[in-house]
C-alpha cells in the first residue's frame, strides 16, 4: 500500500497538522484573551490617569 518514503511523508504531514491544530487551540484559548485583557487594562489605566490629570 505505502512505500516507506510515503509512510514517512504521511507521518510528517500528520505531525505538522497536529502541532498546528494544538497551537491554534492554545492561541485561541490563552494567548489572545490574555493579550486583549492586558490591552484593555492598559487602556483603562491611561483613561483613569488622564482623568486624574485633568481634575487636578
Short mmCIF file of C-alpha atoms in Angstrom, two decimals:
data_model
loop_
_atom_site.label_atom_id
_atom_site.label_comp_id
_atom_site.label_asym_id
_atom_site.label_seq_id
_atom_site.Cartn_x
_atom_site.Cartn_y
_atom_site.Cartn_z
CA UNK A 1 0.00 0.00 0.00
CA UNK A 2 2.59 2.60 1.11
CA UNK A 3 6.29 2.69 0.39
CA UNK A 4 8.49 3.61 3.34
CA UNK A 5 9.08 7.13 1.94
CA UNK A 6 5.36 7.71 1.55
CA UNK A 7 4.80 6.45 5.08
CA UNK A 8 7.36 8.89 6.47
CA UNK A 9 5.82 11.73 4.46
CA UNK A 10 2.39 10.84 5.77
CA UNK A 11 3.67 10.77 9.35
CA UNK A 12 5.38 14.15 8.86
CA UNK A 13 2.13 15.56 7.46
CA UNK A 14 0.12 14.26 10.40
CA UNK A 15 2.68 15.59 12.87
CA UNK A 16 2.65 19.08 11.36
CA UNK A 17 -1.15 19.06 11.16
CA UNK A 18 -1.46 18.02 14.81
CA UNK A 19 1.07 20.58 16.02
CA UNK A 20 -0.76 23.30 14.07
CA UNK A 21 -4.11 22.25 15.50
CA UNK A 22 -2.95 22.33 19.10
CA UNK A 23 -1.07 25.59 18.55
CA UNK A 24 -4.27 27.16 17.21
CA UNK A 25 -6.25 25.88 20.21
CA UNK A 26 -3.60 27.22 22.62
CA UNK A 27 -3.51 30.64 20.95
CA UNK A 28 -7.28 31.00 20.85
CA UNK A 29 -7.86 29.94 24.45
CA UNK A 30 -4.91 31.50 26.30
CA UNK A 31 -2.70 33.89 24.36
CA UNK A 32 -5.24 36.02 22.51
CA UNK A 33 -7.57 36.57 25.51
CA UNK A 34 -4.52 37.41 27.67
CA UNK A 35 -3.34 39.90 25.05
CA UNK A 36 -6.79 41.54 24.72
CA UNK A 37 -7.27 41.64 28.51
CA UNK A 38 -3.89 43.29 29.03
CA UNK A 39 -4.62 45.87 26.32
CA UNK A 40 -7.97 46.71 27.92
CA UNK A 41 -6.42 47.09 31.38
CA UNK A 42 -3.75 49.42 29.99
CA UNK A 43 -6.40 51.44 28.15
CA UNK A 44 -8.46 51.82 31.33
CA UNK A 45 -5.37 52.88 33.31
CA UNK A 46 -4.49 55.50 30.69
CA UNK A 47 -8.02 56.93 30.75
CA UNK A 48 -8.05 57.00 34.56
CA UNK A 49 -4.67 58.75 34.72
CA UNK A 50 -5.81 61.22 32.07
CA UNK A 51 -8.95 61.98 34.10
CA UNK A 52 -6.90 62.46 37.30
CA UNK A 53 -4.51 64.84 35.50
CA UNK A 54 -7.42 66.86 34.15
CA UNK A 55 -9.12 67.19 37.57
CA UNK A 56 -6.01 68.48 39.35
#
